[in-house]
Short mmCIF file of C-alpha atoms and ligand atoms in Angstrom, two decimals:
data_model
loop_
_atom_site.label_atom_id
_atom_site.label_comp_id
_atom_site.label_asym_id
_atom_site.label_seq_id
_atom_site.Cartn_x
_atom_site.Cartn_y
_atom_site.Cartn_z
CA UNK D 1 20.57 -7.73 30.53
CA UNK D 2 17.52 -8.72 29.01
CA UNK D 3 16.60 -12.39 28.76
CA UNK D 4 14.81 -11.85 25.60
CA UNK D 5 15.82 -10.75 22.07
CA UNK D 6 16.59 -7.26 22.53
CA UNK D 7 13.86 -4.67 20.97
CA UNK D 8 15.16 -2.85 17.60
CA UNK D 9 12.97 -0.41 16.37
CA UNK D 10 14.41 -0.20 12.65
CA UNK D 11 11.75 -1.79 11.03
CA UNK D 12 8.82 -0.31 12.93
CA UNK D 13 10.58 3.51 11.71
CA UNK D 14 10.52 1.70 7.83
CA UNK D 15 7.07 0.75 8.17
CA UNK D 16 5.97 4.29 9.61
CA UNK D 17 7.53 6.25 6.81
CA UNK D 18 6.93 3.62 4.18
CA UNK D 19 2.97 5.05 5.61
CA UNK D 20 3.77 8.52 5.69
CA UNK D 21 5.08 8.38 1.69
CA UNK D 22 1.70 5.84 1.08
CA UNK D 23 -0.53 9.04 2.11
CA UNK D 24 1.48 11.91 0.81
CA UNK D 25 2.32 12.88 4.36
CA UNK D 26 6.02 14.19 5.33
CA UNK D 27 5.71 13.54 9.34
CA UNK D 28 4.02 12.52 12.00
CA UNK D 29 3.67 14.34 15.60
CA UNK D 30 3.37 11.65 18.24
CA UNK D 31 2.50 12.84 21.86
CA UNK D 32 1.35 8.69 23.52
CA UNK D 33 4.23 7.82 25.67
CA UNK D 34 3.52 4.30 24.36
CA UNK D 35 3.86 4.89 20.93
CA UNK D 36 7.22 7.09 21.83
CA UNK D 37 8.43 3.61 23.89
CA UNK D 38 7.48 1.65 20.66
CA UNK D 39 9.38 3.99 18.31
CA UNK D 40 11.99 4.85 19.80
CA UNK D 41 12.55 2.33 23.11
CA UNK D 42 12.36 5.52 25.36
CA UNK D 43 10.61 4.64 28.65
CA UNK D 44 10.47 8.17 30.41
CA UNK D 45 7.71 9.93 31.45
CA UNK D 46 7.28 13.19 29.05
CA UNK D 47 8.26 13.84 25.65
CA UNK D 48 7.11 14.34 22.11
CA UNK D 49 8.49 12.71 18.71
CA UNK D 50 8.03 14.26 15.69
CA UNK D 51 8.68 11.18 12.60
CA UNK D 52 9.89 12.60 8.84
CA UNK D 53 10.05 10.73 5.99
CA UNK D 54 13.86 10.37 6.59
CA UNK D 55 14.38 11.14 10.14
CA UNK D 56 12.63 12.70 13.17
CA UNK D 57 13.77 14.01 16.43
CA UNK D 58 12.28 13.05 20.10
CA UNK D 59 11.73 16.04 22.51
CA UNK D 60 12.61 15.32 26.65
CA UNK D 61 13.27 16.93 28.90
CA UNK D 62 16.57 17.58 31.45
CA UNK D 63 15.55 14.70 33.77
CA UNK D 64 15.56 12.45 30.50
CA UNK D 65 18.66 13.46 28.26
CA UNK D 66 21.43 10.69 29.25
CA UNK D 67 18.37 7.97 29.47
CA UNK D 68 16.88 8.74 26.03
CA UNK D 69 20.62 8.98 24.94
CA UNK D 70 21.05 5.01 25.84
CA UNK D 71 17.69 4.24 25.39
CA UNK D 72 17.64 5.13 21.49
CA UNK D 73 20.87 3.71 21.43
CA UNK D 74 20.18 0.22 22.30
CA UNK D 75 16.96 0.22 19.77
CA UNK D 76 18.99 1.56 16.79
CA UNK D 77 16.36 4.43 16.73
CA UNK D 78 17.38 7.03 14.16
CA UNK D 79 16.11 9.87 15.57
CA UNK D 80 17.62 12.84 17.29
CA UNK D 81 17.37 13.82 20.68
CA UNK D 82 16.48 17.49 21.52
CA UNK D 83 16.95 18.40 25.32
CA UNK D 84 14.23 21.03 26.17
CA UNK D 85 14.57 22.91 29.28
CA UNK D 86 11.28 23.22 29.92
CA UNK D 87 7.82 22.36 28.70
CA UNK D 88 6.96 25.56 26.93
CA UNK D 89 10.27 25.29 25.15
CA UNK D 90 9.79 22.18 24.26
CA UNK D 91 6.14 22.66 23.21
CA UNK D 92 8.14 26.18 20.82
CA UNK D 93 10.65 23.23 19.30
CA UNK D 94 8.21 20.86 18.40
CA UNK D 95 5.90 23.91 16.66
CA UNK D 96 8.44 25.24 14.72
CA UNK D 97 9.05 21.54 13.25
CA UNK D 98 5.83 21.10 12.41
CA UNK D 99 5.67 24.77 10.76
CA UNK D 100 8.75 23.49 8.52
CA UNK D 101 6.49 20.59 7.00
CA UNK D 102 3.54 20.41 4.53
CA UNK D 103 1.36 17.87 6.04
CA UNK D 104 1.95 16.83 9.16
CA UNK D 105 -0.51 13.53 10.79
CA UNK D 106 -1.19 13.51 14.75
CA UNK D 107 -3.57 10.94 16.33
CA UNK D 108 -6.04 13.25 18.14
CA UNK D 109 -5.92 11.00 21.16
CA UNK D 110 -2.63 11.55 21.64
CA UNK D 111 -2.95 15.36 22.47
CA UNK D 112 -4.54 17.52 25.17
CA UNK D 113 -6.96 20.31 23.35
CA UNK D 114 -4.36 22.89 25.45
CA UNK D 115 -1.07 20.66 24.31
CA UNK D 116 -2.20 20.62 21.30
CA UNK D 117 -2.77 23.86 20.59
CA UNK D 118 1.13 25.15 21.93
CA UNK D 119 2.04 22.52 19.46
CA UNK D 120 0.79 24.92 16.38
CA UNK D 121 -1.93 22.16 15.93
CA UNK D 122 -4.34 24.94 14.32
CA UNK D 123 -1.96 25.61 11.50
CA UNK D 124 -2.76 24.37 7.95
CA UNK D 125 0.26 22.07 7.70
CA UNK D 126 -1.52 19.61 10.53
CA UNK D 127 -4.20 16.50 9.21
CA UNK D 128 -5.87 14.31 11.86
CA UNK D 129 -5.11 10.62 11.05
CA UNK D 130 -6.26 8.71 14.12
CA UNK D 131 -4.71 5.14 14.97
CA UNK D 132 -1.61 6.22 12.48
CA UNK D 133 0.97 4.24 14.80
CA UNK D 134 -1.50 2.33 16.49
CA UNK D 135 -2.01 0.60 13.51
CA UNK D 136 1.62 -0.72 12.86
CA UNK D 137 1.75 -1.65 16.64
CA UNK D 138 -1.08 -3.88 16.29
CA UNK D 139 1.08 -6.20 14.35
CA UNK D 140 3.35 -7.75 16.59
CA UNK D 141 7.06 -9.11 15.90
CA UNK D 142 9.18 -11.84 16.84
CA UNK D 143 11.03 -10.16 20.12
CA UNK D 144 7.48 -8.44 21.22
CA UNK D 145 5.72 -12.53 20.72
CA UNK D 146 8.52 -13.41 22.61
CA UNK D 147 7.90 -11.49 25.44
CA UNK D 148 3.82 -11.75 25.32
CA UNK D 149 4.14 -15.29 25.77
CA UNK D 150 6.57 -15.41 28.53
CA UNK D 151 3.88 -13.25 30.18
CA UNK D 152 1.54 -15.58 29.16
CA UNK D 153 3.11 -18.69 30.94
CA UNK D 154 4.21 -16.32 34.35
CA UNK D 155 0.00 -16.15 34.70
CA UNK D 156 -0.22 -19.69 33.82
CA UNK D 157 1.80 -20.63 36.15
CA UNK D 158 0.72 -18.75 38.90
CA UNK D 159 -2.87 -20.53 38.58
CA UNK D 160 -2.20 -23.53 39.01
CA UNK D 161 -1.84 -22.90 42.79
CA UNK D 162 -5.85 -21.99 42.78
CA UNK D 163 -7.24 -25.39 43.19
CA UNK D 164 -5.51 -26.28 46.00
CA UNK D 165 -5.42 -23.25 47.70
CA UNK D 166 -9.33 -22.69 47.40
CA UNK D 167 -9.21 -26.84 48.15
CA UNK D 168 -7.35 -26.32 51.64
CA UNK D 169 -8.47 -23.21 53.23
CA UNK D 170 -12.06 -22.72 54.06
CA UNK D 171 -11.57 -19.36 54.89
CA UNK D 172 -9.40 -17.98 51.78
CA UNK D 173 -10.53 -14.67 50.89
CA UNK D 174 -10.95 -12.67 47.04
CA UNK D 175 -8.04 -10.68 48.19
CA UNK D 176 -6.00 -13.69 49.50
CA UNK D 177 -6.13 -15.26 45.76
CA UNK D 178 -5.38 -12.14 44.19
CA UNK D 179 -2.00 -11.20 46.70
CA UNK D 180 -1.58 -15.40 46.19
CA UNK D 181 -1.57 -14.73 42.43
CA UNK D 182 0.39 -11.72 41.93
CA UNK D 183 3.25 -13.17 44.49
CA UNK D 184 3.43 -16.06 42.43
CA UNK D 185 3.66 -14.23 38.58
CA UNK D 186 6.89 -11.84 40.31
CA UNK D 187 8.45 -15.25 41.59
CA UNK D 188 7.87 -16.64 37.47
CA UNK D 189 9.80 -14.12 36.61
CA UNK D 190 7.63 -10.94 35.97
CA UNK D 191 7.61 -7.23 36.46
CA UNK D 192 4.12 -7.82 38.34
CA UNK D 193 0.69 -8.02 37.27
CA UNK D 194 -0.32 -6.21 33.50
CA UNK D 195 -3.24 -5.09 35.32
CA UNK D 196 -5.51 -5.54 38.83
CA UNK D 197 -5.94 -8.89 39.64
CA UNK D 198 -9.75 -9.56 39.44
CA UNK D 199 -10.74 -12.83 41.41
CA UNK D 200 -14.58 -12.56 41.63
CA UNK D 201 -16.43 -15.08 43.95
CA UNK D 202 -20.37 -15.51 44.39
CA UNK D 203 -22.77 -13.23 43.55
CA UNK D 204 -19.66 -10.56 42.53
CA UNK D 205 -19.09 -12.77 40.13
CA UNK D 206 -21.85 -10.81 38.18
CA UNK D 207 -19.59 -7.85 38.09
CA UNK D 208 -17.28 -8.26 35.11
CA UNK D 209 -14.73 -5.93 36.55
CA UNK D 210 -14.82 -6.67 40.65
CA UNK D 211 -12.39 -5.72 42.64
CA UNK D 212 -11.55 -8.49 44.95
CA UNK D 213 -12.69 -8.00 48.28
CA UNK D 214 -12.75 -9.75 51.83
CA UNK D 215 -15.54 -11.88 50.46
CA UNK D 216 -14.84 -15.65 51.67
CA UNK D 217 -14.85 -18.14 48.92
CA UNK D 218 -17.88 -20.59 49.57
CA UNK D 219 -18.79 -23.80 48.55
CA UNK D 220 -21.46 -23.67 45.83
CA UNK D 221 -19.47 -20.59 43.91
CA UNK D 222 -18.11 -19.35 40.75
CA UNK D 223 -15.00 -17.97 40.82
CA UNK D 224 -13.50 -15.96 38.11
CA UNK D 225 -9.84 -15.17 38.08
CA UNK D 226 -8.99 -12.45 35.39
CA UNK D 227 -4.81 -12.55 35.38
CA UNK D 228 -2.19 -11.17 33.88
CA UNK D 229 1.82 -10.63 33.67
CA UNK D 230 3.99 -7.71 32.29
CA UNK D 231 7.13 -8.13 31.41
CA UNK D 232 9.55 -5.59 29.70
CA UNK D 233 6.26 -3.44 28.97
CA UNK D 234 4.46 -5.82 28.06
CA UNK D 235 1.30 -7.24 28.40
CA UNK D 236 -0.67 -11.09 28.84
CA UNK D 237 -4.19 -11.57 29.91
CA UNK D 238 -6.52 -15.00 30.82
CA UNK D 239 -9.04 -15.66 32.91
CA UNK D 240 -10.47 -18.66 34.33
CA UNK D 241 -13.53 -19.91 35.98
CA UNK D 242 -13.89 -22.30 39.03
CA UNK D 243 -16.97 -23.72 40.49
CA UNK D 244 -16.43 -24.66 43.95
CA UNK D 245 -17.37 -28.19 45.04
CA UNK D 246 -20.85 -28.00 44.44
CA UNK D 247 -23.17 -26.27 42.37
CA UNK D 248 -26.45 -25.26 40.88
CA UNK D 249 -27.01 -26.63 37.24
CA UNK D 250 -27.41 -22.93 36.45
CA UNK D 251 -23.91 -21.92 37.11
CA UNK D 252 -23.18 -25.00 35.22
CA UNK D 253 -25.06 -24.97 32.43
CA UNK D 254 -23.82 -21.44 32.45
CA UNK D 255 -20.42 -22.36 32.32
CA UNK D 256 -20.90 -25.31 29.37
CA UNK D 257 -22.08 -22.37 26.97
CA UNK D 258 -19.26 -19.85 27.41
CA UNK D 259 -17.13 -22.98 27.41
CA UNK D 260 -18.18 -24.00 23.61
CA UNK D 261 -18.59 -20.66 22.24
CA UNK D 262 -15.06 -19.59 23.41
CA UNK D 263 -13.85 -22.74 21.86
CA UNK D 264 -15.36 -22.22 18.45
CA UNK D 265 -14.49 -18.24 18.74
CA UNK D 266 -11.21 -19.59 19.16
CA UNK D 267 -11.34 -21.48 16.45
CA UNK D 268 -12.04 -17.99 14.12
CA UNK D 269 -9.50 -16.68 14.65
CA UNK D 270 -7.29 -16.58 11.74
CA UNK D 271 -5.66 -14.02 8.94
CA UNK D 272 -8.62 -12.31 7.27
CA UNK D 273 -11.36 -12.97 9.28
CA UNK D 274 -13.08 -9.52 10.19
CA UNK D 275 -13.28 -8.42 13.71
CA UNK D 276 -16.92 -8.02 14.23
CA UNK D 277 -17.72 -10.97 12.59
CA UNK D 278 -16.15 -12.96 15.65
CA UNK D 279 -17.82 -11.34 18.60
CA UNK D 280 -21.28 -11.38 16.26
CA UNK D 281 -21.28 -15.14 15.97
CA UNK D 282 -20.60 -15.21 19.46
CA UNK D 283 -23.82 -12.99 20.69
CA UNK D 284 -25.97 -14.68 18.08
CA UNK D 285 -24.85 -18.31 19.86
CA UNK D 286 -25.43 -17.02 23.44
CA UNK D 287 -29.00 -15.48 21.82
CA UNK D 288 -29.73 -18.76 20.49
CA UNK D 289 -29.28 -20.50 23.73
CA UNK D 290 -31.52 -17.84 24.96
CA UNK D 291 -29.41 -16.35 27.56
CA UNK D 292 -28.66 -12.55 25.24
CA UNK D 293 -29.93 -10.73 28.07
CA UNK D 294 -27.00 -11.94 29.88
CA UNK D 295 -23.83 -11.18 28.11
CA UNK D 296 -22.22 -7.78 29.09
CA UNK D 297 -19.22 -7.21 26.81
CA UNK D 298 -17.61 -7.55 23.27
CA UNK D 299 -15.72 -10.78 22.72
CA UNK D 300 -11.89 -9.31 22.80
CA UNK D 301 -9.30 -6.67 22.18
CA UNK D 302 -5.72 -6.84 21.00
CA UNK D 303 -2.93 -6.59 24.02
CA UNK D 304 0.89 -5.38 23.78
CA UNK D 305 2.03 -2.41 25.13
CA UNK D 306 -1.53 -1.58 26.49
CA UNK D 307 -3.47 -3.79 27.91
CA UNK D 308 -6.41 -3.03 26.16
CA UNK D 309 -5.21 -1.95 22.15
CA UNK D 310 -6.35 -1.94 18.80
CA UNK D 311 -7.87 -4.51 17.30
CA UNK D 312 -10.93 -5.09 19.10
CA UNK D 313 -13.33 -7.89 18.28
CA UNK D 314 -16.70 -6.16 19.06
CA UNK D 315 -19.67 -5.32 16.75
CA UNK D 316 -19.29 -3.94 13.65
CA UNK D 317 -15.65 -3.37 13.39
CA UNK D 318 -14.92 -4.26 9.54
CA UNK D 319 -11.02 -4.50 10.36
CA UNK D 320 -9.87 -7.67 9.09
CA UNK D 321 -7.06 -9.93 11.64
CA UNK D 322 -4.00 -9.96 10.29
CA UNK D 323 -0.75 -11.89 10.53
CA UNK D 324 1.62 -11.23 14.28
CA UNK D 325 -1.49 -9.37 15.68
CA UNK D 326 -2.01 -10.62 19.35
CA UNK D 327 -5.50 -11.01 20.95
CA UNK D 328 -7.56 -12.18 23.43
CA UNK D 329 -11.23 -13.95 22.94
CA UNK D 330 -12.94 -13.99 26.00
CA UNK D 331 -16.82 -14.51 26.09
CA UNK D 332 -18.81 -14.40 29.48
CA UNK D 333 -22.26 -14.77 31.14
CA UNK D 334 -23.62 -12.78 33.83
CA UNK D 335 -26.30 -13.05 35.86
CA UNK D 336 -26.90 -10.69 38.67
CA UNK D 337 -27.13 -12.37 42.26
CA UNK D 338 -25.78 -15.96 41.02
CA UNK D 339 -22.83 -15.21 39.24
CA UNK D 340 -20.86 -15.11 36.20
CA UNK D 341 -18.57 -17.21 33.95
CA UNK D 342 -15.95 -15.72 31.87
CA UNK D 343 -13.67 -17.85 29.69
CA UNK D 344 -10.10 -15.46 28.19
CA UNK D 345 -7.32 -16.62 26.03
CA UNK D 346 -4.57 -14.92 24.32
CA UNK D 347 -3.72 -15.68 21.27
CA UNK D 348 -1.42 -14.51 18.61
CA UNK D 349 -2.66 -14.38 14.69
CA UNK D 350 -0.30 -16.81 12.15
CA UNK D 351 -0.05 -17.55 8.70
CA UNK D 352 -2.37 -20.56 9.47
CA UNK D 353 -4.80 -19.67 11.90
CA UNK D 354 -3.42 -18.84 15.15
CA UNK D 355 -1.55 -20.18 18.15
CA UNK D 356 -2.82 -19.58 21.84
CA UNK D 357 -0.60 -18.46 24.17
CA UNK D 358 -2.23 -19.61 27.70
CA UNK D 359 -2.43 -22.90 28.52
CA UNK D 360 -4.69 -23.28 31.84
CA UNK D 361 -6.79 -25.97 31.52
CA UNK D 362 -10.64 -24.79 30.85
CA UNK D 363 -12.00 -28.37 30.68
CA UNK D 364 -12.18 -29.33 34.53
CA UNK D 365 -13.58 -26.22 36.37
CA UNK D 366 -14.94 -28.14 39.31
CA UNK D 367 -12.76 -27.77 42.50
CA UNK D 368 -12.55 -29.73 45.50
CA UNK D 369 -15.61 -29.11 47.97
CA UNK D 370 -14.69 -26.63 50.76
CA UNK D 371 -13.49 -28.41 54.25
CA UNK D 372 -16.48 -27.94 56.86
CA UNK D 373 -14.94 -26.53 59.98
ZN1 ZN S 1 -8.78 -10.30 31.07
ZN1 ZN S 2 -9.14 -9.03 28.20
#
């Protein structure tokens, strides 16, 4: 059994159809094995939904009857369950469904061009609404907070081994942080890691997506450490950046400006501010510290199910934050052959601002110097 809340999918269904009445729509085709998992709790690995104003039916196949059966179950999904016996037949059921409709939504990056073409997606009856579910999943509830920020606290936890295992160990590797890392989120209590470990030492520090290496951590580096848990599905994300005993006032000077503008982009977030207007105050700051050239991403994304999901912070998105939506702020510099700094919280959207869900401490980023050997 679940420690959490268990995950009931009632409401998400009301708000979905309460949409499809909203834009004179009777159904909606949905082919993203997350959205499936978020609308129905089905966790297999094929299968199509099709959503009606008043009920729906999800498509699997043989390998998933008895486990969609329970699955749906346990959510309080409403929909039926069609057994297919194989893909084409499947692909014949859903078609004739959506022939039986008027208007009929489907998220165009849901769908294969050849999938969705067996799916009758050239008929008249079919109207390209893209982000139709991924736009009630971006607003989280209680039992899917719940779970976030358990994630949240596994990575958390799991950090606060890096100080003294950089401290202790002059020859620790990239690689022996990240195994260290992901060891320690499983024995918190998680599934694993949400995504690959990135622990990023030196002059790869510059990449902001290294993969960790054999690279020995010296004195005189930055590290970053880009972490997360999953847990039931889903999703937390942080990262962190050390400098290693001692270093140049470039790395550190470095480090003081992504530390104050992720503070104050921090501070943004609350319900109604509008996503691009957070990651533009953020590359204005770094431009007015004169260091533009040196930022290489937007400011943040939302996480649940996905890792990386709707909203994002990044320029010119006029979507406004909203109430339960969960995301991460995470500005960074990077300079090729010295290093890089990135600062990443979580954070989850509330009525009066927002609440952040990882709580490793950004203040201190100065570790031991490295025994000499
Ligand atoms: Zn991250
Ligand atoms: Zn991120």
């Amino acid at each position: 059994m679940s420690r959490f809340a268990p995950i009931v999918v009632v409401e998400r269904l009301r708000v979905v159809r309460a949409r499809l009445e909203e834009s004179s729509l009777d159904a909606v085709l949905v082919g993203s094995l997350t959205n499936i998992c978020y609308l129905t709790g089905f966790t297999g690995s094929a299968g199509i939904a099709v959503v009606t104003r008043s009920g729906g039916v999800l498509c699997v196949d043989g390998r998933y009857g008895q486990q969609a059966r329970e699955q749906l179950d346990r959510a309080q999904c409403d929909l039926e369950i069609h057994v297919a016996k194989t893909s084409g037949e499947m692909n014949e059921f859903v078609a004739r469904i959506v022939s039986s409709q008027t208007k009929v939504a489907y998220d165009a990056n849901e769908f294969t061009l050849a999938q969705f073409e067996s799916l009758g997606g050239k008929s008249a009856q079919m109207c390209r609404v893209d982000g139709f579910i991924g736009a009630v999943r971006e607003v989280k509830d209680t039992s899917e907070i719940e779970r976030i920020g358990f994630a949240a606290r596994c990575a958390d936890e799991a950090l606060q081994i890096v100080p003294e295992l950089i401290g202790r160990d002059s020859l620790i590797t990239e690689r022996d942080v990240r195994d260290e890392l992901e060891y320690l989120m499983r024995k918190a209590g998680a599934d694993g890691p949400s995504y690959d470990t990135i622990v990023a030492s030196g002059e790869n520090a510059a990449l902001p997506h290294h993969r960790p290496g054999s690279r020995v951590i010296r004195e005189g580096d930055a590290v970053v450490i880009d972490v997360g848990a999953l847990v039931e599905g889903y999703h937390s994300d942080m990262t962190r950046t050390f400098l290693v005993g001692t270093c140049s006032d470039q790395l550190h000077q470095m480090y003081e400006s992504v530390r104050e503008v992720q503070q104050h982009a921090v501070e943004m977030v609350r319900p109604g501010v509008r996503c691009g207007d957070i990651d533009s105050w953020c590359r204005d700051e770094f431009a007015r510290r004169g260091v533009a050239d040196l930022v290489a991403h937007s400011t943040g994304h939302g996480v649940g199910l996905l890792i990386h999901e709707s909203p994002w912070l990044r320029a010119g998105v006029e979507d406004h934050l909203k109430i339960g939506q969960v995301v991460t702020v995470e500005p960074g510099l990077y300079r090729v052959g010295v290093g890089g700094v990135r600062i990443e919280d979580l954070l989850v959207v509330t009525q009066t601002g927002h609440t952040v869900l990882t709580h490793s401490p950004k203040e201190s980023p100065c570790l031991p110097s490295l025994p000499t050997t």
